[in-house]
PDB file of C-alpha atoms in Angstrom:
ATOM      1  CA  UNK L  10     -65.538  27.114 -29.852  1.00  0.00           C
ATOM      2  CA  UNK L  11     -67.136  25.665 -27.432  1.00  0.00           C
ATOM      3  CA  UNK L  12     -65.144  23.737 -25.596  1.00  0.00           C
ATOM      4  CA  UNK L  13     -66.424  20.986 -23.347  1.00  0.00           C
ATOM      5  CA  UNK L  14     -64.012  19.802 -20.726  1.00  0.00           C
ATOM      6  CA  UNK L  15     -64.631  17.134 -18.304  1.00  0.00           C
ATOM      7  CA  UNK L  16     -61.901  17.319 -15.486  1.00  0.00           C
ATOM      8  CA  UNK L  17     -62.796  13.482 -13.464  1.00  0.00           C
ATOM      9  CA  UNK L  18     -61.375  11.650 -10.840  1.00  0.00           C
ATOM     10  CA  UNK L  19     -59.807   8.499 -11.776  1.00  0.00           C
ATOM     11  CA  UNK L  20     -61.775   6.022  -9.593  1.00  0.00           C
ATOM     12  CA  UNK L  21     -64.516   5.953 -12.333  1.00  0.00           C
ATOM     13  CA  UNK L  22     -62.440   6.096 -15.367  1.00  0.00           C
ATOM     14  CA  UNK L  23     -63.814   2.479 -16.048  1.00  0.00           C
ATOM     15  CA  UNK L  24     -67.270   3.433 -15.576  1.00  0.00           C
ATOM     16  CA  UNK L  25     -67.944   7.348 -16.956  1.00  0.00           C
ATOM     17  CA  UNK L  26     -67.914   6.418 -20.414  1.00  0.00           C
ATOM     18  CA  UNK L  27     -66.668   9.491 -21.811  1.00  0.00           C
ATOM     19  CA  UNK L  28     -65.961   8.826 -25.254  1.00  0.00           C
ATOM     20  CA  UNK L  29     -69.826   8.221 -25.726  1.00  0.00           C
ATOM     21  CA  UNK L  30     -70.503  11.459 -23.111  1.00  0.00           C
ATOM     22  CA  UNK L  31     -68.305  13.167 -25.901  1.00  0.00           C
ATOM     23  CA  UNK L  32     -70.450  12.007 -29.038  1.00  0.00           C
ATOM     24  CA  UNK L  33     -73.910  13.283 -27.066  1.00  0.00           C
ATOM     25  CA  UNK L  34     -72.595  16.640 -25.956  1.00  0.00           C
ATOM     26  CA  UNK L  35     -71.021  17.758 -29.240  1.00  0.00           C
ATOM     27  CA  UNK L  36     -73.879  16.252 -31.581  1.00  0.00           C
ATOM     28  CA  UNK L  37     -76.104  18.206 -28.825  1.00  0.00           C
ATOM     29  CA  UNK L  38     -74.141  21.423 -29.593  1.00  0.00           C
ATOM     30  CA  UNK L  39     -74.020  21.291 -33.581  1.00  0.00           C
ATOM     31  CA  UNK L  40     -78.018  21.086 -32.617  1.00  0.00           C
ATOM     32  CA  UNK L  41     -78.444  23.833 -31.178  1.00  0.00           C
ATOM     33  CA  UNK L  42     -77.187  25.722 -34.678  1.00  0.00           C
ATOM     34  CA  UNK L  43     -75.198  28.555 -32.270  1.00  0.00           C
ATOM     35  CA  UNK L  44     -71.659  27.006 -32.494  1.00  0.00           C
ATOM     36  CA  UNK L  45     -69.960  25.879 -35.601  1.00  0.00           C
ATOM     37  CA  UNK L  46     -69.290  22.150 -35.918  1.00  0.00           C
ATOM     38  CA  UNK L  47     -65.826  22.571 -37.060  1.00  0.00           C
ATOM     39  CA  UNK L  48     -64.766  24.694 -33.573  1.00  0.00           C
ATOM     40  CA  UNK L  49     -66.643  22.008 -31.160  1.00  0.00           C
ATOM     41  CA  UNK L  50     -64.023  19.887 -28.872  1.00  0.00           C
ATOM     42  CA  UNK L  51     -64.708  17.637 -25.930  1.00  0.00           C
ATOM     43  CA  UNK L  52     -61.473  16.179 -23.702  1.00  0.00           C
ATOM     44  CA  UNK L  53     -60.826  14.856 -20.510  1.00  0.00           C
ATOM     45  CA  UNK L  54     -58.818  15.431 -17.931  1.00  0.00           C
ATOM     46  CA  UNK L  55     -58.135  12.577 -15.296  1.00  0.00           C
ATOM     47  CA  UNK L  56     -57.299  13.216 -11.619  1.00  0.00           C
ATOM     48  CA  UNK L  57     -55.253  10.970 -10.075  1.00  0.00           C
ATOM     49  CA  UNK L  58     -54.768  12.801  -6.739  1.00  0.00           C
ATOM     50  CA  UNK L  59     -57.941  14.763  -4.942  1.00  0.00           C
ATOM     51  CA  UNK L  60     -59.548  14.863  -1.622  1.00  0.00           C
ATOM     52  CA  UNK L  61     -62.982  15.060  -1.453  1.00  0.00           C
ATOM     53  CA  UNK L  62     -65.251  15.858   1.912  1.00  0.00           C
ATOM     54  CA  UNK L  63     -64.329  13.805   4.677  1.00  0.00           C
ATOM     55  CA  UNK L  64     -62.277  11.380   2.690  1.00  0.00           C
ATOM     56  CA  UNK L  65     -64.009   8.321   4.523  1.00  0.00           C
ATOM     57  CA  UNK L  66     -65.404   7.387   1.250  1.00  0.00           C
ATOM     58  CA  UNK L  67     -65.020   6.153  -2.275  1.00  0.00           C
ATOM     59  CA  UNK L  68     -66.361   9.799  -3.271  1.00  0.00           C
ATOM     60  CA  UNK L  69     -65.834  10.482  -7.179  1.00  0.00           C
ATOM     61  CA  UNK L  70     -66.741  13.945  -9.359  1.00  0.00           C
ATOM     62  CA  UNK L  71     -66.700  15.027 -12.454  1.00  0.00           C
ATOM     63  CA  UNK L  72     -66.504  18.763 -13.326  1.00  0.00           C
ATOM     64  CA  UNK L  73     -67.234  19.917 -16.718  1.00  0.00           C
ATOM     65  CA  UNK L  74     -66.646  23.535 -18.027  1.00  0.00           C
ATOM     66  CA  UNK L  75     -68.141  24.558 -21.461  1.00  0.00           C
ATOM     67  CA  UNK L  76     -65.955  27.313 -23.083  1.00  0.00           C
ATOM     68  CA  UNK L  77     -67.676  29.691 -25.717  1.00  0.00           C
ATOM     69  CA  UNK L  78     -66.658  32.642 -27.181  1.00  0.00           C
ATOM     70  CA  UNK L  79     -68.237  35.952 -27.008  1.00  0.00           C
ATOM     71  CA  UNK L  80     -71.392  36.847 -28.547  1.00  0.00           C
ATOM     72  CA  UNK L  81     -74.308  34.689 -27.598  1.00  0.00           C
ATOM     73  CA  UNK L  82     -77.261  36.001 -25.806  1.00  0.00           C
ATOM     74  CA  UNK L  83     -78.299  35.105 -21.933  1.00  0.00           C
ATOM     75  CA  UNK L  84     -81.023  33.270 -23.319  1.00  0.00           C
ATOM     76  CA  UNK L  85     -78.825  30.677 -25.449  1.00  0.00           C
ATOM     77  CA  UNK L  86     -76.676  30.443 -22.797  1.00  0.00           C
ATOM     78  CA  UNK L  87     -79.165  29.372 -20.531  1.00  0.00           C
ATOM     79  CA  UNK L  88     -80.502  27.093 -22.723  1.00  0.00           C
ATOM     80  CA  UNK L  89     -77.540  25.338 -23.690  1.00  0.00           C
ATOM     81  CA  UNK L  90     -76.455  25.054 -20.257  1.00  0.00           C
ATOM     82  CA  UNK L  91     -79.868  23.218 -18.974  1.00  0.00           C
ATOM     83  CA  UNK L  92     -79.710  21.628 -21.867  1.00  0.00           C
ATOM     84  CA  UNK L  93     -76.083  19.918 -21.230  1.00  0.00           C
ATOM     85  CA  UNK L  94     -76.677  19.551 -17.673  1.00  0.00           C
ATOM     86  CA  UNK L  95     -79.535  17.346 -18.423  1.00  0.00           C
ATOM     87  CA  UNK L  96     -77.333  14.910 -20.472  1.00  0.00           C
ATOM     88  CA  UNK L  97     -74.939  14.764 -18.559  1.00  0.00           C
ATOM     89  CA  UNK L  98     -77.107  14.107 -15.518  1.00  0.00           C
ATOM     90  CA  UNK L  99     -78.703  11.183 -17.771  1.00  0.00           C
ATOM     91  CA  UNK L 100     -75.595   9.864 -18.737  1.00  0.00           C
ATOM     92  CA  UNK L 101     -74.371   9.366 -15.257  1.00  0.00           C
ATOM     93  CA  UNK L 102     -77.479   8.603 -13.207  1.00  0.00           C
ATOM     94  CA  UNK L 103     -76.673   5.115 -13.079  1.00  0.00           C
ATOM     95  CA  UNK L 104     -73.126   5.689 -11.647  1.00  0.00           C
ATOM     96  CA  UNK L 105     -75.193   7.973  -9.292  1.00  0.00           C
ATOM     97  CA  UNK L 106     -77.138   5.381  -8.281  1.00  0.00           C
ATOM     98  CA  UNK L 107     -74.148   3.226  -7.587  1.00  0.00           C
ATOM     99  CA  UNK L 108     -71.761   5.225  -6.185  1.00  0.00           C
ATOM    100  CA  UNK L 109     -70.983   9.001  -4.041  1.00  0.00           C
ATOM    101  CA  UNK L 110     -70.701  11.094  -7.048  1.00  0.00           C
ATOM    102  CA  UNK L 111     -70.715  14.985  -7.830  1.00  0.00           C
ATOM    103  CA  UNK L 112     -71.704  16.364 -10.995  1.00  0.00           C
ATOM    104  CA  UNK L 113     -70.777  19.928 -11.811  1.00  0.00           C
ATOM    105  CA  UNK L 114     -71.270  22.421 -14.741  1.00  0.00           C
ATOM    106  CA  UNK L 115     -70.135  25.800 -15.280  1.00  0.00           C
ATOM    107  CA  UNK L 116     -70.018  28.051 -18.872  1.00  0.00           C
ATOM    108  CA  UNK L 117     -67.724  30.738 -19.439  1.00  0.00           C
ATOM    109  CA  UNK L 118     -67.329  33.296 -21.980  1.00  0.00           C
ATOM    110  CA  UNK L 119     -64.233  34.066 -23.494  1.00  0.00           C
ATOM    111  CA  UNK L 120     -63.171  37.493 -23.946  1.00  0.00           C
ATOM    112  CA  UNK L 121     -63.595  38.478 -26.896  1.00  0.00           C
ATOM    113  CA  UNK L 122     -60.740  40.484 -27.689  1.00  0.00           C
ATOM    114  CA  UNK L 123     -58.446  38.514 -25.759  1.00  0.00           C
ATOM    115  CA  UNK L 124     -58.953  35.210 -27.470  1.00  0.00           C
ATOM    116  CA  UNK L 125     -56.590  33.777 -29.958  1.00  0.00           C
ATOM    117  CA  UNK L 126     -57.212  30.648 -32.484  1.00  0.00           C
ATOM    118  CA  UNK L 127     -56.524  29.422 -35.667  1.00  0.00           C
ATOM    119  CA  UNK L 128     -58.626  26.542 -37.322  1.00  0.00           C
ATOM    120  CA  UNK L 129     -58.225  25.089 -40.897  1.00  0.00           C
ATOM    121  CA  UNK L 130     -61.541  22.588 -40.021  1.00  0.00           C
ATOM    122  CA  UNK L 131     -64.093  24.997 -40.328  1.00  0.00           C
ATOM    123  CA  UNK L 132     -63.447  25.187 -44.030  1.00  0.00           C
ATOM    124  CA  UNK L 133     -64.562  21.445 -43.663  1.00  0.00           C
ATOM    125  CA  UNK L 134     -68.113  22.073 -43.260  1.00  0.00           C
ATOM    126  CA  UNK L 135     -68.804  25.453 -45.217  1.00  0.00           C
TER     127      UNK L 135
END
C-alpha cells in the first residue's frame, strides 16, 4: 500500500496524461517516507459510459481514490492528501482551462485486520 486509482472518463484519455500523473504521484509518495516503495501502485480505470449533470456538455472527471492501510496518523493523512490534491490539480489545470472537468480525491483506510496481500517486491528495496 497505497494504492492510487484514477477512475476517468474516456473523452480525455488523449489528453490526461496518466502515465506521467502516475510517475509524480508515486515518486511523491516514496517522499513522504510513510509508505514503502515496493507496496506503491497507480492504475486507471477508463469509463466509457457516464452521465454527468445535465448532459448538454462535453463534461469529463476524473476520480482518484488513494488506498492505505491502517496505521498512519490524521496528521499524515492530511498531509498526504493536500499534498496529492495539489498535483493532481497542477497536472490537469490546463485541461481545466480547456475543457468542463471535475477533479475528485478521496483516502481510505483499509481495515486492518481485514486486509489480505502478499508481495515478493518489497524484498526489492530492503
Amino acid at each position: 500500500m497505497p494504492h492510487f486509482i484514477a477512475e476517468c472518463t474516456d473523452n480525455i484519455r488523449d489528453q490526461a496524461n496518466l502515465p506521467e500523473l502516475f510517475a509524480k504521484v508515486n515518486s511523491a509518495l516514496a517522499g513522504t517516507g510513510i509508505f514503502p516503495l515496493g507496496g506503491i501502485r497507480s492504475r486507471a480505470i477508463w469509463l466509457d459510459t457516464w452521465q454527468m449533470a445535465d448532459g448538454q456538455h462535453d463534461y469529463a472527471f476524473v476520480h482518484m481514490t488513494l488506498k492505505i492501510g491502517a496505521g498512519r496518523s490524521l496528521e499524515d493523512r492530511e498531509k498526504t492528501g493536500q499534498m496529492l490534491f495539489s498535483l493532481i490539480k497542477e497536472h490537469f489545470a490546463q485541461l481545466m482551462n480547456e475543457r468542463y472537468l471535475a477533479l475528485s480525491l478521496t483516502m481510505e483506510e483499509l481495515d486492518p485486520v481485514l486486509n489480505y496481500k502478499q508481495n515478493n517486491v518489497h524484498a526489492l528495496f530492503k
